[in-house]
Short mmCIF file of C-alpha atoms in Angstrom, two decimals:
data_model
loop_
_atom_site.label_atom_id
_atom_site.label_comp_id
_atom_site.label_asym_id
_atom_site.label_seq_id
_atom_site.Cartn_x
_atom_site.Cartn_y
_atom_site.Cartn_z
CA MET A 1 -17.63 13.03 -12.69
CA THR A 2 -14.14 11.90 -13.78
CA ASP A 3 -13.38 15.34 -15.23
CA SER A 4 -13.23 16.83 -11.72
CA PHE A 5 -10.50 14.42 -10.60
CA GLN A 6 -6.83 14.02 -11.50
CA TYR A 7 -7.15 10.25 -11.73
CA ARG A 8 -9.86 7.69 -12.39
CA ALA A 9 -8.97 5.29 -9.59
CA LEU A 10 -6.60 4.86 -6.67
CA PHE A 11 -5.82 1.50 -5.04
CA LEU A 12 -4.21 1.24 -1.58
CA SER A 13 -3.67 -1.72 0.70
CA ASP A 14 -1.73 -2.91 3.74
CA ILE A 15 -1.36 0.48 5.39
CA HIS A 16 -1.34 -1.16 8.86
CA LEU A 17 -2.44 1.85 10.85
CA GLY A 18 -1.91 1.09 14.53
CA THR A 19 1.63 -0.24 14.09
CA ARG A 20 4.98 1.47 14.48
CA GLY A 21 6.02 0.24 11.05
CA CYS A 22 3.28 2.19 9.28
CA GLN A 23 4.73 4.99 7.14
CA ALA A 24 1.80 7.32 7.84
CA GLU A 25 3.67 10.56 7.13
CA MET A 26 4.73 9.34 3.70
CA LEU A 27 1.17 8.23 2.96
CA LEU A 28 -0.16 11.65 3.96
CA ASP A 29 2.25 13.28 1.53
CA PHE A 30 1.02 10.93 -1.18
CA LEU A 31 -2.66 11.55 -0.43
CA ARG A 32 -2.16 15.31 -0.61
CA GLU A 33 -1.18 14.93 -4.25
CA TYR A 34 -3.54 12.20 -5.45
CA ASP A 35 -7.31 12.43 -5.83
CA ALA A 36 -9.43 9.93 -7.73
CA GLU A 37 -13.04 9.26 -8.57
CA TYR A 38 -12.76 5.74 -7.13
CA ILE A 39 -10.62 4.89 -4.10
CA TYR A 40 -10.22 1.21 -3.21
CA LEU A 41 -8.90 0.27 0.23
CA VAL A 42 -7.77 -3.28 -0.45
CA GLY A 43 -7.45 -4.65 3.07
CA ASP A 44 -5.24 -4.38 6.18
CA ILE A 45 -5.89 -0.66 6.41
CA PHE A 46 -5.52 -0.89 10.18
CA ASP A 47 -3.90 -3.72 12.13
CA GLY A 48 -6.38 -5.25 14.56
CA TRP A 49 -3.92 -8.01 15.47
CA ARG A 50 -1.40 -5.49 16.74
CA LEU A 51 -3.93 -3.18 18.39
CA ARG A 52 -5.31 -6.05 20.46
CA LYS A 53 -1.85 -6.54 21.95
CA GLY A 54 -1.23 -2.89 22.72
CA TRP A 55 -2.75 0.41 21.69
CA TYR A 56 -0.66 2.53 19.37
CA TRP A 57 -2.39 5.32 17.46
CA PRO A 58 -0.37 8.53 16.96
CA GLN A 59 -1.86 11.68 15.45
CA SER A 60 -0.44 10.90 12.00
CA HIS A 61 -2.51 7.69 11.86
CA ASN A 62 -5.63 9.62 12.73
CA ASP A 63 -4.70 12.18 10.05
CA VAL A 64 -4.62 9.42 7.43
CA VAL A 65 -8.15 8.32 8.35
CA GLN A 66 -9.40 11.90 8.28
CA LYS A 67 -7.72 12.53 4.93
CA ILE A 68 -9.42 9.53 3.35
CA LEU A 69 -12.81 10.46 4.81
CA ARG A 70 -12.36 14.00 3.52
CA LYS A 71 -11.82 12.65 0.02
CA GLY A 72 -15.14 10.81 0.35
CA ARG A 73 -16.90 14.03 1.35
CA LYS A 74 -15.44 15.72 -1.71
CA GLY A 75 -16.98 13.15 -4.03
CA SER A 76 -14.64 10.16 -4.24
CA LYS A 77 -16.41 6.80 -4.19
CA ILE A 78 -14.59 4.75 -1.54
CA ILE A 79 -14.80 0.94 -1.42
CA TYR A 80 -13.26 -0.91 1.53
CA VAL A 81 -12.38 -4.59 0.99
CA PRO A 82 -11.14 -5.89 4.40
CA GLY A 83 -8.15 -8.15 4.86
CA ASN A 84 -7.03 -10.52 7.60
CA HIS A 85 -5.49 -7.90 9.91
CA ASP A 86 -8.64 -5.77 9.80
CA GLU A 87 -10.94 -8.80 9.53
CA VAL A 88 -13.29 -7.27 12.14
CA MET A 89 -14.59 -5.13 9.27
CA ARG A 90 -15.90 -8.31 7.64
CA ASN A 91 -18.67 -8.16 10.24
CA TYR A 92 -19.94 -5.08 8.38
CA LEU A 93 -19.96 -6.35 4.80
CA GLY A 94 -22.65 -4.65 2.75
CA THR A 95 -22.82 -1.60 5.00
CA HIS A 96 -22.17 2.04 4.12
CA PHE A 97 -20.74 4.52 6.61
CA GLY A 98 -18.84 7.78 6.38
CA GLY A 99 -19.00 7.64 2.60
CA ILE A 100 -17.38 4.18 2.52
CA ASP A 101 -18.89 0.94 1.17
CA VAL A 102 -17.61 -2.25 2.83
CA LYS A 103 -17.46 -5.27 0.51
CA GLU A 104 -15.95 -8.74 0.64
CA LYS A 105 -14.72 -8.25 -2.93
CA ASP A 106 -15.64 -6.17 -5.92
CA ILE A 107 -15.45 -6.05 -9.70
CA TYR A 108 -13.95 -2.86 -11.06
CA THR A 109 -14.45 -1.88 -14.70
CA ALA A 110 -11.52 0.14 -16.03
CA LEU A 111 -11.86 2.87 -18.65
CA SER A 112 -10.57 0.36 -21.20
CA GLY A 113 -13.58 -1.84 -20.46
CA GLU A 114 -11.42 -4.49 -18.81
CA LYS A 115 -12.78 -5.96 -15.58
CA PHE A 116 -10.68 -6.52 -12.46
CA LEU A 117 -11.44 -8.64 -9.41
CA ILE A 118 -10.62 -6.62 -6.27
CA ILE A 119 -9.75 -8.77 -3.27
CA HIS A 120 -7.25 -8.59 -0.40
CA GLY A 121 -5.83 -12.06 -1.05
CA ASP A 122 -5.49 -13.63 2.40
CA GLN A 123 -8.27 -16.04 1.43
CA PHE A 124 -5.73 -17.83 -0.75
CA ASP A 125 -2.87 -17.86 1.75
CA MET A 126 -2.87 -21.38 3.21
CA VAL A 127 -0.95 -20.29 6.33
CA VAL A 128 -3.58 -17.70 7.22
CA MET A 129 -6.48 -19.99 6.41
CA ASN A 130 -5.31 -23.31 7.86
CA ALA A 131 -2.68 -22.50 10.48
CA LYS A 132 -3.54 -19.18 12.07
CA TRP A 133 -1.17 -19.78 14.98
CA LEU A 134 1.69 -19.92 12.47
CA ALA A 135 0.44 -16.71 10.88
CA TYR A 136 0.55 -15.02 14.30
CA LEU A 137 4.08 -16.35 14.83
CA GLY A 138 5.08 -14.99 11.45
CA ASP A 139 3.50 -11.67 12.35
CA TRP A 140 5.63 -11.51 15.51
CA ALA A 141 8.80 -12.25 13.52
CA TYR A 142 7.82 -9.67 10.93
CA GLU A 143 7.25 -7.05 13.63
CA THR A 144 10.72 -7.78 15.01
CA ILE A 145 12.26 -7.22 11.58
CA LEU A 146 10.35 -3.94 11.25
CA LYS A 147 11.73 -2.74 14.60
CA ILE A 148 15.25 -3.41 13.33
CA ASN A 149 14.35 -1.68 10.08
CA THR A 150 13.04 1.39 11.96
CA SER A 151 16.33 1.69 13.85
CA VAL A 152 18.35 1.35 10.65
CA ASN A 153 16.31 4.05 8.93
CA ARG A 154 16.59 6.37 11.93
CA ILE A 155 20.38 6.15 11.66
CA LYS A 156 20.26 6.58 7.87
CA ARG A 157 18.17 9.75 8.19
CA LEU A 158 20.76 11.26 10.54
CA TRP A 159 23.24 10.95 7.68
CA GLY A 160 20.81 12.20 5.03
CA GLY A 161 19.93 8.72 3.80
CA GLN A 162 16.59 7.62 2.35
CA TYR A 163 14.03 5.05 3.50
CA TRP A 164 15.12 1.42 2.99
CA SER A 165 13.29 -1.81 3.80
CA LEU A 166 15.16 -4.77 5.27
CA SER A 167 12.17 -7.10 4.96
CA ARG A 168 11.58 -6.12 1.34
CA TRP A 169 15.23 -6.80 0.55
CA ALA A 170 14.94 -10.23 2.18
CA LYS A 171 11.89 -11.11 0.07
CA HIS A 172 13.97 -10.66 -3.06
CA LYS A 173 16.89 -12.70 -1.71
CA VAL A 174 15.37 -15.63 0.22
CA LYS A 175 14.45 -18.43 -2.18
CA SER A 176 11.43 -19.67 -0.20
CA ALA A 177 9.99 -16.13 -0.15
CA VAL A 178 10.49 -15.76 -3.91
CA ASN A 179 8.78 -19.11 -4.50
CA PHE A 180 5.86 -18.16 -2.23
CA ILE A 181 5.34 -14.90 -4.13
CA GLY A 182 5.30 -16.79 -7.43
CA ASP A 183 2.78 -19.34 -6.14
CA TYR A 184 0.59 -16.59 -4.69
CA GLU A 185 0.48 -14.72 -7.98
CA ALA A 186 -0.41 -17.89 -9.88
CA VAL A 187 -3.23 -18.81 -7.49
CA LEU A 188 -4.82 -15.36 -7.53
CA SER A 189 -4.53 -15.08 -11.29
CA SER A 190 -6.30 -18.43 -11.54
CA GLU A 191 -9.08 -17.06 -9.30
CA ALA A 192 -9.47 -14.07 -11.63
CA GLU A 193 -9.77 -16.43 -14.58
CA LYS A 194 -12.53 -18.36 -12.77
CA ALA A 195 -14.34 -15.06 -12.16
CA ASP A 196 -14.20 -14.42 -15.94
CA VAL A 197 -12.39 -11.09 -15.58
CA ASN A 198 -9.31 -9.66 -17.25
CA GLY A 199 -7.25 -9.09 -14.14
CA ILE A 200 -6.95 -8.99 -10.39
CA ILE A 201 -5.95 -6.21 -7.98
CA CYS A 202 -4.89 -7.42 -4.53
CA GLY A 203 -2.53 -6.88 -1.61
CA HIS A 204 -1.64 -9.02 1.44
CA ILE A 205 1.95 -10.12 0.71
CA HIS A 206 3.54 -6.62 0.73
CA HIS A 207 5.09 -7.22 -2.67
CA PRO A 208 4.08 -4.63 -5.30
CA ALA A 209 3.78 -5.95 -8.83
CA MET A 210 2.13 -5.26 -12.16
CA HIS A 211 2.51 -7.87 -14.89
CA ASP A 212 0.69 -10.63 -16.74
CA VAL A 213 0.42 -14.09 -15.23
CA ASN A 214 -0.90 -16.74 -17.60
CA GLY A 215 -2.76 -14.13 -19.63
CA ILE A 216 -4.27 -12.41 -16.57
CA LYS A 217 -3.27 -8.90 -15.52
CA TYR A 218 -1.91 -9.29 -12.00
CA ILE A 219 -1.64 -6.11 -9.93
CA ASN A 220 -0.52 -6.06 -6.30
CA THR A 221 -0.71 -2.65 -4.65
CA GLY A 222 2.13 -3.40 -2.23
CA ASP A 223 1.94 -1.69 1.16
CA TRP A 224 2.78 1.35 3.31
CA VAL A 225 5.15 -0.45 5.67
CA GLU A 226 7.89 -1.78 3.42
CA SER A 227 7.30 -0.58 -0.12
CA CYS A 228 5.24 2.63 0.23
CA THR A 229 3.44 1.91 -3.03
CA ALA A 230 0.03 2.48 -4.59
CA VAL A 231 -1.65 1.87 -7.93
CA ILE A 232 -3.47 4.51 -9.94
CA GLU A 233 -5.55 4.44 -13.10
CA HIS A 234 -4.95 7.54 -15.19
CA LEU A 235 -7.70 9.36 -17.04
CA ASP A 236 -6.51 7.73 -20.28
CA GLY A 237 -7.12 4.27 -18.78
CA THR A 238 -3.50 3.29 -18.18
CA PHE A 239 -2.45 1.82 -14.83
CA GLU A 240 0.68 2.86 -12.96
CA LEU A 241 2.41 1.42 -9.91
CA ILE A 242 3.85 4.30 -7.89
CA GLU A 243 6.72 3.73 -5.46
CA TRP A 244 6.39 6.82 -3.29
CA SER A 245 9.66 6.32 -1.40
CA LYS A 246 11.46 6.41 -4.76
CA VAL A 247 9.53 9.53 -5.82
CA THR A 248 10.47 11.35 -2.62
CA ARG A 249 14.09 10.23 -2.94
CA LEU A 250 14.34 11.57 -6.50
CA ARG A 251 12.74 14.85 -5.42
CA THR A 252 15.21 15.21 -2.55
CA GLU A 253 18.12 14.50 -4.87
CA ALA A 254 16.79 17.01 -7.41
CA ARG A 255 16.45 19.71 -4.73
CA SER A 256 19.97 18.97 -3.45
CA SER A 257 21.36 19.13 -6.98
CA LYS A 258 19.61 22.43 -7.66
CA LYS A 259 20.88 23.86 -4.38
CA MET A 260 24.43 22.82 -5.22
CA GLN A 261 24.13 24.43 -8.65
CA LEU A 262 22.94 27.68 -7.09
CA VAL A 263 25.80 27.64 -4.61
CA ALA A 264 28.30 26.90 -7.39
CA GLY A 265 26.78 29.68 -9.51
CA GLY A 266 27.15 32.13 -6.65
CA ARG A 267 30.80 31.21 -6.21
CA GLN A 268 31.49 31.72 -9.90
CA THR A 269 29.81 35.14 -9.82
CA LYS A 270 31.97 36.22 -6.87
CA THR A 271 35.09 34.99 -8.62
CA VAL A 272 34.33 37.06 -11.70
#
């Protein structure tokens, strides 16, 4: 079956459909180019927390859902591992609908033979587990930052600028955030070791990563709010973390450069 696909596996998480911060158009562009035999939706695909407060579901969000379902109809095996924002889907664990299997977690065997634990990761976030009110407060603060970020990017686009994430920048600069990310990676890598697998693929903290932690392959798919990232397994068994916002930026720059060269070439021809 793999021969009919461009890639062996595709891993997506933290899309947060139903929020204004969701970069649905960018995700649609990505999905138009990437097909895989296995597609893992690693939690927070839609945001039930936000939708309960107010309905927001533009056509682009519906297009994302339809695009994923269409991939299932074309033969992709789709596994949905719910997260905390779409935790309502945990009421349907073990069910199959629309070509999608809903599971609490899964073990994925890569082409190399290595096994990966697939899990969203909120189960190991003490704030989410033990102080949900604080998680909701954090969600409100995060949404506020995203609103600021949306305004900044709207202004940047008017001047030909590219997508930039304020919250992602802050994660790299604020010491407590950096420490939390490090602790999170260590805890999840330890869980993978307990499961007797070679690695773990997760989401939840909106921080894409692919490296070894204490001998365990730690892969975080990132998100489609801040990072616009996904993970793919190529047909040769190698894994790649794709930052789609960077890909689109490089393509735009390449097109602009080519256009400038053509214009310059035309000027030179006229001069001669």
